[in-house]
mmCIF file of N, CA and C in Angstrom:
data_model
loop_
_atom_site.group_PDB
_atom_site.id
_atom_site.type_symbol
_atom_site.label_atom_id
_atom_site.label_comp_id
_atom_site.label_asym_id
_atom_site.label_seq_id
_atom_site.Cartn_x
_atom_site.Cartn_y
_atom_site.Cartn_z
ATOM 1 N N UNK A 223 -14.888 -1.265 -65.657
ATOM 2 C CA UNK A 223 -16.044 -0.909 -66.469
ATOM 3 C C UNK A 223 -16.659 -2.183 -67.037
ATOM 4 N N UNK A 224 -17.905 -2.321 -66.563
ATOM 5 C CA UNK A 224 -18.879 -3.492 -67.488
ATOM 6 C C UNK A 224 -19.354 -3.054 -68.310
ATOM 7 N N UNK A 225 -19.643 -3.944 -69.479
ATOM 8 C CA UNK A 225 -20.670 -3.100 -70.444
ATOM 9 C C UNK A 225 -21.338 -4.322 -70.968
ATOM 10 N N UNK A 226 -22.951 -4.017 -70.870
ATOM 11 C CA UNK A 226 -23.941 -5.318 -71.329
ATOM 12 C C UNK A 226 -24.889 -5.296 -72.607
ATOM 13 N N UNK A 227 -24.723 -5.607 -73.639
ATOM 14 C CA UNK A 227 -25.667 -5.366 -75.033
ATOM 15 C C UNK A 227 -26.641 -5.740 -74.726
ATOM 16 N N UNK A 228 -27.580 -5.300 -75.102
ATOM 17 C CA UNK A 228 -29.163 -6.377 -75.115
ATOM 18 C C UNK A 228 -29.593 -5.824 -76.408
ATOM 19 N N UNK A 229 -30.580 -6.234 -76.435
ATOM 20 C CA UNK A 229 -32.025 -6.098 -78.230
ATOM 21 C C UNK A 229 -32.001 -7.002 -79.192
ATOM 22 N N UNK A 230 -30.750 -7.508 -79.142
ATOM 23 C CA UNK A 230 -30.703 -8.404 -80.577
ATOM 24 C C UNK A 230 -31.935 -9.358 -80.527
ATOM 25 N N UNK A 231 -31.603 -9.807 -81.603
ATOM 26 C CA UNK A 231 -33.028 -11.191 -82.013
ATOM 27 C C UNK A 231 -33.692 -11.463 -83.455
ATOM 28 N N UNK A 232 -34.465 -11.729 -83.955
ATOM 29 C CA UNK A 232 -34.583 -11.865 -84.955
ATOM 30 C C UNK A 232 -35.967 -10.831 -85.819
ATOM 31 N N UNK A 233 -35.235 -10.278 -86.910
ATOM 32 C CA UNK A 233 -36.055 -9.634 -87.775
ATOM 33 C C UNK A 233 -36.337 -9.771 -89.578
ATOM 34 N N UNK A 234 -37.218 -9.230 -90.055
ATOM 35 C CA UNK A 234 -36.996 -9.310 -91.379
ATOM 36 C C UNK A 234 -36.139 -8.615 -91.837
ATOM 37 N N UNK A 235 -35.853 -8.825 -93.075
ATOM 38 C CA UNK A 235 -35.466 -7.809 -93.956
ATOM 39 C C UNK A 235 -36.740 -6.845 -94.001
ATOM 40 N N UNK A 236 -35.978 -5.358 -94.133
ATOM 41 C CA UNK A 236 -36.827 -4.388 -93.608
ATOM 42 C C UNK A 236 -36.895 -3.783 -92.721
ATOM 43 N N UNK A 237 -36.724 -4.799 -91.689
ATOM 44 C CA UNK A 237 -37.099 -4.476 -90.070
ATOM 45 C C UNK A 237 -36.273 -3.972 -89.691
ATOM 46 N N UNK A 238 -36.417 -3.356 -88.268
ATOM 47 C CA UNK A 238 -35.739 -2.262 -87.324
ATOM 48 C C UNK A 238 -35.580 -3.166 -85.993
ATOM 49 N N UNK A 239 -34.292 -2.983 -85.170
ATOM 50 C CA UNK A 239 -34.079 -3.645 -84.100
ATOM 51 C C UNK A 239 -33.031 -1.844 -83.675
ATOM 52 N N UNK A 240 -33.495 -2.245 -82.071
ATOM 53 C CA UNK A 240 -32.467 -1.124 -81.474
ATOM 54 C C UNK A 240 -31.436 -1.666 -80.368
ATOM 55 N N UNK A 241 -30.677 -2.049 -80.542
ATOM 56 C CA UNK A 241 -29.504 -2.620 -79.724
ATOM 57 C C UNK A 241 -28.988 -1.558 -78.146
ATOM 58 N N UNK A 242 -29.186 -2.337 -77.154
ATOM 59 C CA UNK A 242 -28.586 -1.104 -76.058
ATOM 60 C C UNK A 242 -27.498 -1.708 -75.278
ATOM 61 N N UNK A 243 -26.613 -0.964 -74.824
ATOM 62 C CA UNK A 243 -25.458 -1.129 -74.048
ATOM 63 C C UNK A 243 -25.715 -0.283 -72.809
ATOM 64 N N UNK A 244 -25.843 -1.225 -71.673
ATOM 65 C CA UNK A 244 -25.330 -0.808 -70.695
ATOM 66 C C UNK A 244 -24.348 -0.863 -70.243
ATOM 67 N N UNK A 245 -23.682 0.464 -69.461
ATOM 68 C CA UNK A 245 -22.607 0.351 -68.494
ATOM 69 C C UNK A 245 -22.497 0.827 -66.859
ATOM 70 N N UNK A 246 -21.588 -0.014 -66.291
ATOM 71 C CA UNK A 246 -21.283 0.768 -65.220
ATOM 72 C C UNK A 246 -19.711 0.558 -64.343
ATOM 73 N N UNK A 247 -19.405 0.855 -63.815
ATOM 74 C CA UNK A 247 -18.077 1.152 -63.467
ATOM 75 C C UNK A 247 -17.410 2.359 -63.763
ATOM 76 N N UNK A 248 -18.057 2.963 -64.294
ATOM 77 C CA UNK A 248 -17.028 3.978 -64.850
ATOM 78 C C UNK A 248 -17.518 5.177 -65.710
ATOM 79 N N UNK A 249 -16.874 6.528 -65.843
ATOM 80 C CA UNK A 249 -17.016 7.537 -66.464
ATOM 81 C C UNK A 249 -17.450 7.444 -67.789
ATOM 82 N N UNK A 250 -18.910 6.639 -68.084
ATOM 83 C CA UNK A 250 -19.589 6.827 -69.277
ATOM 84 C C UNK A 250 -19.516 7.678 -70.315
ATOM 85 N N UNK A 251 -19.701 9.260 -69.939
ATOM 86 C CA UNK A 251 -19.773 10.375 -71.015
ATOM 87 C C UNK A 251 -18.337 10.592 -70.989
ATOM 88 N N UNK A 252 -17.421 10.230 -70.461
ATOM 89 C CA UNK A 252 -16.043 10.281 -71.170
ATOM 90 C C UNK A 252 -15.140 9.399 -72.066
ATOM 91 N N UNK A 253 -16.056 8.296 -72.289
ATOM 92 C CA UNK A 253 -16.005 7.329 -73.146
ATOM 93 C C UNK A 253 -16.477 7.363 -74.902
ATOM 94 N N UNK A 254 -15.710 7.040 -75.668
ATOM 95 C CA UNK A 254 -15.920 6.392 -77.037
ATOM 96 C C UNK A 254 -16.534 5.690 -77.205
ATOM 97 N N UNK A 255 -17.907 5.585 -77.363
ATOM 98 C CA UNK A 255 -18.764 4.473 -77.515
ATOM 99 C C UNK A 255 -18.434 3.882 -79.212
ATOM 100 N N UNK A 256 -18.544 2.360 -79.197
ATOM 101 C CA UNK A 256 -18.645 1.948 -80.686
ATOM 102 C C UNK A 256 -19.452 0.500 -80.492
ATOM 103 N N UNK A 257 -20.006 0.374 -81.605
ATOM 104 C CA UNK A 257 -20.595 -0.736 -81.959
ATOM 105 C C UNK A 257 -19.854 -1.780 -83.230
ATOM 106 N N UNK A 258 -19.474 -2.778 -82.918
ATOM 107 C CA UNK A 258 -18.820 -3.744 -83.778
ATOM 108 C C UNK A 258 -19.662 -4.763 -84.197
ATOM 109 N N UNK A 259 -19.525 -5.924 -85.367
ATOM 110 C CA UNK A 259 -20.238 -7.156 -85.274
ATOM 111 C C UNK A 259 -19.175 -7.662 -85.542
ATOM 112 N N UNK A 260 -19.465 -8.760 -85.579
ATOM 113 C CA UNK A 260 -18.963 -10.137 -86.412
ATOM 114 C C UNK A 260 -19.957 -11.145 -86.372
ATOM 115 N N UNK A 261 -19.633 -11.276 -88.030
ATOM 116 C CA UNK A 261 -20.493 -12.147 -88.593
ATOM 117 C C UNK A 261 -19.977 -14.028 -88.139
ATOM 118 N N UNK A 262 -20.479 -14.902 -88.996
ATOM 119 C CA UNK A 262 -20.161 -16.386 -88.787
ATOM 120 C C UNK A 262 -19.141 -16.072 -89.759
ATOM 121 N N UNK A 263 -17.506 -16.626 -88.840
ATOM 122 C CA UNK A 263 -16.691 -16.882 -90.130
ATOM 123 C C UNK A 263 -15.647 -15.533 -90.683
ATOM 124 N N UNK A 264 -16.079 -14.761 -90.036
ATOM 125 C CA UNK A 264 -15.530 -13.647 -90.638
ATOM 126 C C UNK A 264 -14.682 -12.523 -89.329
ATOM 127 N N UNK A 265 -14.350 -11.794 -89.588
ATOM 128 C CA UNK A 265 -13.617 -10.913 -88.421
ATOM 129 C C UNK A 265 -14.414 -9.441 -87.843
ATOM 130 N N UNK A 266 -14.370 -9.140 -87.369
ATOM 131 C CA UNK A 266 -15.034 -8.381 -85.943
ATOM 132 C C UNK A 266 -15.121 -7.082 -87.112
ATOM 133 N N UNK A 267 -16.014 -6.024 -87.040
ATOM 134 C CA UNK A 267 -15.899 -5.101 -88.289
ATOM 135 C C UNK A 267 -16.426 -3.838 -87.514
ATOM 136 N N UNK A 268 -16.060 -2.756 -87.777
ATOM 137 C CA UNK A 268 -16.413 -1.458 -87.196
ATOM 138 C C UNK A 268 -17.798 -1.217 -87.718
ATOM 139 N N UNK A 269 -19.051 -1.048 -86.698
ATOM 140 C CA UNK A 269 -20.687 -0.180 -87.378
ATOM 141 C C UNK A 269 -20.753 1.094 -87.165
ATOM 142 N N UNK A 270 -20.367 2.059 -85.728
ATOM 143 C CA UNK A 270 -20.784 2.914 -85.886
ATOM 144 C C UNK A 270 -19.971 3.253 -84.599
ATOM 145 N N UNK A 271 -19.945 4.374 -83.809
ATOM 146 C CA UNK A 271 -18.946 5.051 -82.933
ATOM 147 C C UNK A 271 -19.619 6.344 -82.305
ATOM 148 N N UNK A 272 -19.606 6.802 -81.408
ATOM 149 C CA UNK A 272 -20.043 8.237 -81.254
ATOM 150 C C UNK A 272 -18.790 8.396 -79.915
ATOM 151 N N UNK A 273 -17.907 10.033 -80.565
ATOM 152 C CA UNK A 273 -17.269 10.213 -79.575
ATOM 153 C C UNK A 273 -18.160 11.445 -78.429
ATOM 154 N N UNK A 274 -17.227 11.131 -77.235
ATOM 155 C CA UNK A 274 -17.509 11.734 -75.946
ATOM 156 C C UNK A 274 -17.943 13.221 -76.409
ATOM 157 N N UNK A 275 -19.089 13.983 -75.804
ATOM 158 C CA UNK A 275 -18.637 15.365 -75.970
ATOM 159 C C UNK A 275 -17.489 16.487 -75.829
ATOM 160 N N UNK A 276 -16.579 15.992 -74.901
ATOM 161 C CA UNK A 276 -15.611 16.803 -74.879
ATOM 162 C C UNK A 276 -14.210 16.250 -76.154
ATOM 163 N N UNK A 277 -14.653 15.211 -76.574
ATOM 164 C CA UNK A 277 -14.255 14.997 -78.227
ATOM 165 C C UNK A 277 -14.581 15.344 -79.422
ATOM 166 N N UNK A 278 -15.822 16.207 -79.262
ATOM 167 C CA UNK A 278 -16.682 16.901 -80.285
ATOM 168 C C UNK A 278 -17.974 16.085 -80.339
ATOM 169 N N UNK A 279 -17.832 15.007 -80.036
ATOM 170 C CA UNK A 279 -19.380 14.823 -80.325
ATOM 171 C C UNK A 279 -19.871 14.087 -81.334
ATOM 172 N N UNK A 280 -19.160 13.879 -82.114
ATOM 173 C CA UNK A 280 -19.500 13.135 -83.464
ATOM 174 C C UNK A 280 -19.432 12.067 -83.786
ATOM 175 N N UNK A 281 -20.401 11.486 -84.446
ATOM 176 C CA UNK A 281 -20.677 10.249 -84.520
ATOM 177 C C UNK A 281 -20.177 9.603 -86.067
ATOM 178 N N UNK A 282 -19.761 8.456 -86.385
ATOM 179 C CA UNK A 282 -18.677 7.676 -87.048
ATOM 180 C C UNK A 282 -19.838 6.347 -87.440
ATOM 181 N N UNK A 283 -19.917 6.268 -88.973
ATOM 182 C CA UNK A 283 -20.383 5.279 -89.504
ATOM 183 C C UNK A 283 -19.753 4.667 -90.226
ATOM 184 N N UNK A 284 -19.825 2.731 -90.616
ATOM 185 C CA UNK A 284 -19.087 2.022 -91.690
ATOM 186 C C UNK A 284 -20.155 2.327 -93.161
ATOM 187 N N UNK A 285 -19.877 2.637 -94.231
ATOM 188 C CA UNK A 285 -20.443 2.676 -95.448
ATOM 189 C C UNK A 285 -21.320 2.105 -95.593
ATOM 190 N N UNK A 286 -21.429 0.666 -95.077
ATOM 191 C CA UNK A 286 -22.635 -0.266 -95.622
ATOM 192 C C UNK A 286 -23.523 0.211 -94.100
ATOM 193 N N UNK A 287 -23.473 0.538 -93.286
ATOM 194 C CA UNK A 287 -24.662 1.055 -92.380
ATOM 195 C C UNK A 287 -25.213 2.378 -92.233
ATOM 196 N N UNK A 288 -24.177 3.438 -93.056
ATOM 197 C CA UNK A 288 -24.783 4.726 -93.416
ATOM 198 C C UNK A 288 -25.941 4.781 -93.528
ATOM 199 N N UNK A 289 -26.727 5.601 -93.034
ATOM 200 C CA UNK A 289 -27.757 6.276 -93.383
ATOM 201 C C UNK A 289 -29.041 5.267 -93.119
ATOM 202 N N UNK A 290 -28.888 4.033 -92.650
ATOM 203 C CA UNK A 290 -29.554 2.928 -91.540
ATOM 204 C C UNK A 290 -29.770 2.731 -90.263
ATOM 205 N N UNK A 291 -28.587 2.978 -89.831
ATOM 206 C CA UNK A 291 -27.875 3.227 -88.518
ATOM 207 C C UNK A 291 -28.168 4.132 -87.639
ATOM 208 N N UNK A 292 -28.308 4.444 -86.294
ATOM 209 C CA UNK A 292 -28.202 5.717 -85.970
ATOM 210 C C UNK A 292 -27.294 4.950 -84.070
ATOM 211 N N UNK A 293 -26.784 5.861 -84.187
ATOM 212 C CA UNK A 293 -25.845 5.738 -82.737
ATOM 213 C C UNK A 293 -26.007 6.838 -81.365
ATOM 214 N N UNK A 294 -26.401 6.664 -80.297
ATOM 215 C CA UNK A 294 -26.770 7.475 -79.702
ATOM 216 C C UNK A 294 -26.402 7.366 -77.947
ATOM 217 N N UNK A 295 -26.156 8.275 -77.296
ATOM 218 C CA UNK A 295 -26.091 7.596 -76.037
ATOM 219 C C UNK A 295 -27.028 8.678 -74.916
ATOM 220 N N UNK A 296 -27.412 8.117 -73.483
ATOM 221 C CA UNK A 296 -27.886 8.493 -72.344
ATOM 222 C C UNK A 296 -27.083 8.788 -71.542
ATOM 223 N N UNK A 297 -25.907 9.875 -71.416
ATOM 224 C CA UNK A 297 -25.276 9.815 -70.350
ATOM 225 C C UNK A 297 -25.951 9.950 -69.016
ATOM 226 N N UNK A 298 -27.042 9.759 -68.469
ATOM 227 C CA UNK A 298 -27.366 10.203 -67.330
ATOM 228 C C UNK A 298 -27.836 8.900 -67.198
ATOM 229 N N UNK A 299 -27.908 7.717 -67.898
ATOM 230 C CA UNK A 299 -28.288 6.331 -67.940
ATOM 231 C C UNK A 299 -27.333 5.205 -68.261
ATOM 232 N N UNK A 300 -26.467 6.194 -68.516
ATOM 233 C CA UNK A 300 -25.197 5.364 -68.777
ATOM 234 C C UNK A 300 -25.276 4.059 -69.969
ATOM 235 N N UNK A 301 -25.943 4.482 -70.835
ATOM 236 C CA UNK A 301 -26.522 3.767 -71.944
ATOM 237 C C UNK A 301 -26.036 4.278 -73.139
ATOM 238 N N UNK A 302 -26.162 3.452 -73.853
ATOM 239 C CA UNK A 302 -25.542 3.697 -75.430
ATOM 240 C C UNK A 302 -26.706 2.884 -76.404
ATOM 241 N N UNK A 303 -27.118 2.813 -77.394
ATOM 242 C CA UNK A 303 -27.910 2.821 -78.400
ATOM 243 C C UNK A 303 -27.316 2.963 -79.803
ATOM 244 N N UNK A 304 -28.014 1.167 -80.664
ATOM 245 C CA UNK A 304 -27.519 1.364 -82.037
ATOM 246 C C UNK A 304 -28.895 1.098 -82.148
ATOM 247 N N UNK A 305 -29.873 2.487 -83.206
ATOM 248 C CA UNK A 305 -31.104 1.805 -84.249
ATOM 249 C C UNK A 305 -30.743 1.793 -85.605
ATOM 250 N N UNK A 306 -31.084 0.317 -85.586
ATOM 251 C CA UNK A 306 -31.020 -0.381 -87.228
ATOM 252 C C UNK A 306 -32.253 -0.339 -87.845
ATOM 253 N N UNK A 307 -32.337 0.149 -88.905
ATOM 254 C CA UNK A 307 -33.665 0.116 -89.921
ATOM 255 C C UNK A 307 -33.271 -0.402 -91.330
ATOM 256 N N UNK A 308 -33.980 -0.751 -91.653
ATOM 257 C CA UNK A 308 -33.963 -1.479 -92.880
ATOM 258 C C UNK A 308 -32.903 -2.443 -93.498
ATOM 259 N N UNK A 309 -32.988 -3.222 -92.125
ATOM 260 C CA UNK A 309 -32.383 -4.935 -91.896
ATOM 261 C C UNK A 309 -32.078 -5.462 -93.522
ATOM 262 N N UNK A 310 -30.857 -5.799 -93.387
ATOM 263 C CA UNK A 310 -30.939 -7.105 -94.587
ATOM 264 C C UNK A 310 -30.100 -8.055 -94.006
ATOM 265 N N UNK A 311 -30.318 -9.256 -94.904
ATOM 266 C CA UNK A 311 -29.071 -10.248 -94.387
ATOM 267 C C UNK A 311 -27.749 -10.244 -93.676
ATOM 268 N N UNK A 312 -27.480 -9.179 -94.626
ATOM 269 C CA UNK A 312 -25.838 -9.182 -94.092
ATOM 270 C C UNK A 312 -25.668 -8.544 -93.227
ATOM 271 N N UNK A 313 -26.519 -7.767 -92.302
ATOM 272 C CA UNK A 313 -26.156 -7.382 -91.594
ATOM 273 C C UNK A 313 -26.530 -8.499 -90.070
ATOM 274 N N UNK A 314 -26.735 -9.701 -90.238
ATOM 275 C CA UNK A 314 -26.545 -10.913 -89.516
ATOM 276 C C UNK A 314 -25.454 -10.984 -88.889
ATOM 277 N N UNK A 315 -25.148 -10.854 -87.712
ATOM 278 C CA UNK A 315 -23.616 -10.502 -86.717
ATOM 279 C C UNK A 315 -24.148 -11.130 -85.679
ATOM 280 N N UNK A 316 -23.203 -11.373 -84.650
ATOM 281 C CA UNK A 316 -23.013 -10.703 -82.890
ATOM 282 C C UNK A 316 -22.585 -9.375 -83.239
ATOM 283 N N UNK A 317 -23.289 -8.624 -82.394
ATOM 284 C CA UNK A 317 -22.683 -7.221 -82.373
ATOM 285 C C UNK A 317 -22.474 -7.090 -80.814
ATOM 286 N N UNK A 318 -21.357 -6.207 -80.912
ATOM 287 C CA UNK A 318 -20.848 -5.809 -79.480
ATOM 288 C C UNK A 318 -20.344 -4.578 -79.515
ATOM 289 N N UNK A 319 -20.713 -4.182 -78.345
ATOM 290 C CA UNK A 319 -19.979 -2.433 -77.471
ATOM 291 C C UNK A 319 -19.229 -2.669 -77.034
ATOM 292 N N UNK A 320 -18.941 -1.273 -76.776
ATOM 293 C CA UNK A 320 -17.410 -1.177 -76.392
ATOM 294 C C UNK A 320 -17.248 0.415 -75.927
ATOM 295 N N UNK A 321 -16.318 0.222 -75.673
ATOM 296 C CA UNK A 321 -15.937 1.792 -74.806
ATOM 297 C C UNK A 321 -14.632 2.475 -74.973
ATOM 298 N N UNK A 322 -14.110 3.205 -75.212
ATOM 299 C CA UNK A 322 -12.723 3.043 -75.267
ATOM 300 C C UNK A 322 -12.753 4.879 -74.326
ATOM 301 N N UNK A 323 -11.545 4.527 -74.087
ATOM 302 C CA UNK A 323 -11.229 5.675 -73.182
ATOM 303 C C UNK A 323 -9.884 6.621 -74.014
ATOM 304 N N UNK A 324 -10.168 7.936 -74.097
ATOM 305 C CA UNK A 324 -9.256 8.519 -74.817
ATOM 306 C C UNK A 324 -8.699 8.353 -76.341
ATOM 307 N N UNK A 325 -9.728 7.564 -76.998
ATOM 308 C CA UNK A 325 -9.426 7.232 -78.376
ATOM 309 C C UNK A 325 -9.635 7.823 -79.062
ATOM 310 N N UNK A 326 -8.320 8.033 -79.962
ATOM 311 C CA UNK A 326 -7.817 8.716 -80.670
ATOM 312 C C UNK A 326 -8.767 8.844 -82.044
ATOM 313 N N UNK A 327 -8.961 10.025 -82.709
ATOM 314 C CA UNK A 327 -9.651 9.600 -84.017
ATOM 315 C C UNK A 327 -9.012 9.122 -85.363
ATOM 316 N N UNK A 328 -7.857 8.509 -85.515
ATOM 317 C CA UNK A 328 -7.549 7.495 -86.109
ATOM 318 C C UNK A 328 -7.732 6.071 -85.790
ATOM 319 N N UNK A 329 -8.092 5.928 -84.874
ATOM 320 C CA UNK A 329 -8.602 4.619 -84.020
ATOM 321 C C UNK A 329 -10.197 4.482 -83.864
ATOM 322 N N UNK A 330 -11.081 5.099 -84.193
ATOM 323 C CA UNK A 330 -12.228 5.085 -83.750
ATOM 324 C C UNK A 330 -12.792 4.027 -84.790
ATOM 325 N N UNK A 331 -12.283 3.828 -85.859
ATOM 326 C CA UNK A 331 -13.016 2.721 -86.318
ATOM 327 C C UNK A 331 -12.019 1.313 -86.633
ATOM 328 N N UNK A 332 -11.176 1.768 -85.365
ATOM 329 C CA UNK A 332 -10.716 0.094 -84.846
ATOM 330 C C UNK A 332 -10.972 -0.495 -83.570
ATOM 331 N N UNK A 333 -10.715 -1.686 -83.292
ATOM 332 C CA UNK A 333 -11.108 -2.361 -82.116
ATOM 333 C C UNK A 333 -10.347 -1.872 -81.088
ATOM 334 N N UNK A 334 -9.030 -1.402 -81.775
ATOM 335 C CA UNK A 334 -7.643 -1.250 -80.643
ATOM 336 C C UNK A 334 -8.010 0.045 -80.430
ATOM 337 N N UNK A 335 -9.142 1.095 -80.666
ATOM 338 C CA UNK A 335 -9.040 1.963 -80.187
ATOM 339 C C UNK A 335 -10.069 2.139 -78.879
ATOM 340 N N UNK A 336 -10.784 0.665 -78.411
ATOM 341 C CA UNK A 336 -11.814 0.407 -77.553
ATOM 342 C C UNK A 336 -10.855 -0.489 -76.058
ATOM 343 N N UNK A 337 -11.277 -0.038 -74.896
ATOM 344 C CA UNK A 337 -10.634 -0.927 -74.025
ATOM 345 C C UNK A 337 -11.450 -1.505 -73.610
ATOM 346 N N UNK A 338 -12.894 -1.143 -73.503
ATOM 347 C CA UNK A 338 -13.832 -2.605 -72.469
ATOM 348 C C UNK A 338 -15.003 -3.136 -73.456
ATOM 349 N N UNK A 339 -15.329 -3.896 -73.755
ATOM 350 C CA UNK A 339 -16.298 -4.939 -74.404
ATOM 351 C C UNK A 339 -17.487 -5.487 -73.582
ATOM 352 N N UNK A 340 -18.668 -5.578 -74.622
ATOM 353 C CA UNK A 340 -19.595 -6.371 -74.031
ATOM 354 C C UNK A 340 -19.474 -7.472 -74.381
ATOM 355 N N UNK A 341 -20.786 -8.459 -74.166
ATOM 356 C CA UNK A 341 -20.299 -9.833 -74.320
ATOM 357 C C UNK A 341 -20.964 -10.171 -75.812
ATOM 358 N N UNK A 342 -21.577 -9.412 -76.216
ATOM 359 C CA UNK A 342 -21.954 -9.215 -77.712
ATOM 360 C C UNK A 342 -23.734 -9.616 -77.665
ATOM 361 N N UNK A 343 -24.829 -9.672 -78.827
ATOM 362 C CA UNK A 343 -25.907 -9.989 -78.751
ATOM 363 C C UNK A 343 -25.961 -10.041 -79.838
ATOM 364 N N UNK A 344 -27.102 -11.090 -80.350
ATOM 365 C CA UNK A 344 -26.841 -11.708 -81.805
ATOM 366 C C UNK A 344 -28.172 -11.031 -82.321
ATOM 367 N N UNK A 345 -28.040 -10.657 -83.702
ATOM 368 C CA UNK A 345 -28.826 -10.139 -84.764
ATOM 369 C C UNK A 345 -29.141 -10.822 -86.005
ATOM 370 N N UNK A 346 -30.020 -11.551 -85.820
ATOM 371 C CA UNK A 346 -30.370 -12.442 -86.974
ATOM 372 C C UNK A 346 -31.429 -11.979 -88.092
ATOM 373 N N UNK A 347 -31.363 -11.629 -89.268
ATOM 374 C CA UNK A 347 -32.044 -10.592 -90.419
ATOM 375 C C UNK A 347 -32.361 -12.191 -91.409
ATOM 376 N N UNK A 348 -33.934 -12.164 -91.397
ATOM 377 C CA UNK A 348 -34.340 -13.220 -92.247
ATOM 378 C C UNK A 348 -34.433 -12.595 -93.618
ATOM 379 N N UNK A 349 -34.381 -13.573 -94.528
ATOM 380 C CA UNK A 349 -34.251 -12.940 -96.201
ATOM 381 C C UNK A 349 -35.964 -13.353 -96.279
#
């Protein structure tokens, strides 16, 4: 399974960027999609998650991206989707996808519950 981020780049505070993951190799809609960043300096952090439908379906946010965030996927495009609205600084990362296969929902907002990675795409939020 590959999986490729694109969208990042630079916005204001305020601004909206929509991050996409492509994949291919492999059984997309049976996958755990999640979105991670890491910032400069700091360690890799859970944003948002949406499990497979035959996992229920539900989608998994970190506190500070609640209600900003939205997580979404194309299974017939084999695509995954994070829209960010109302950018601030800190939310300045590489962010990266990921996929995980069969993950558990005590794991969904860890890394170890993802097995394939993109190569990440950087999100830069001007003050």
């Amino acid at each position: 399974v590959q999986l490729q981020a694109s969208g990042g780049g630079l916005a204001q505070t305020g601004g909206s960027l929509t991050l996409s993951c492509s994949g291919s190799g492999g059984t997309f809609n049976s996958y755990t999609m999640g979105w991670f960043r890491q910032a400069p300096g700091k360690e890799r952090e859970f944003v948002a998650a949406l499990r497979s439908r035959n996992s229920g379906g539900r989608s998994y946010y970190a506190d500070t991206v609640k209600g900003r965030f939205t997580i979404s996927r194309d299974s017939a495009r084999n695509t995954a989707s994070l829209q960010m609205t109302r950018l601030t600084p800190e939310d300045t990362a590489v962010y990266y996808c990921s996929a995980g296969v069969g993950t558990i929902l005590s794991a969904v907002r860890t890394t170890q519950g993802y097995d394939y990675w993109g190569q990440g795409t950087l999100v830069t939020v001007s003050s």
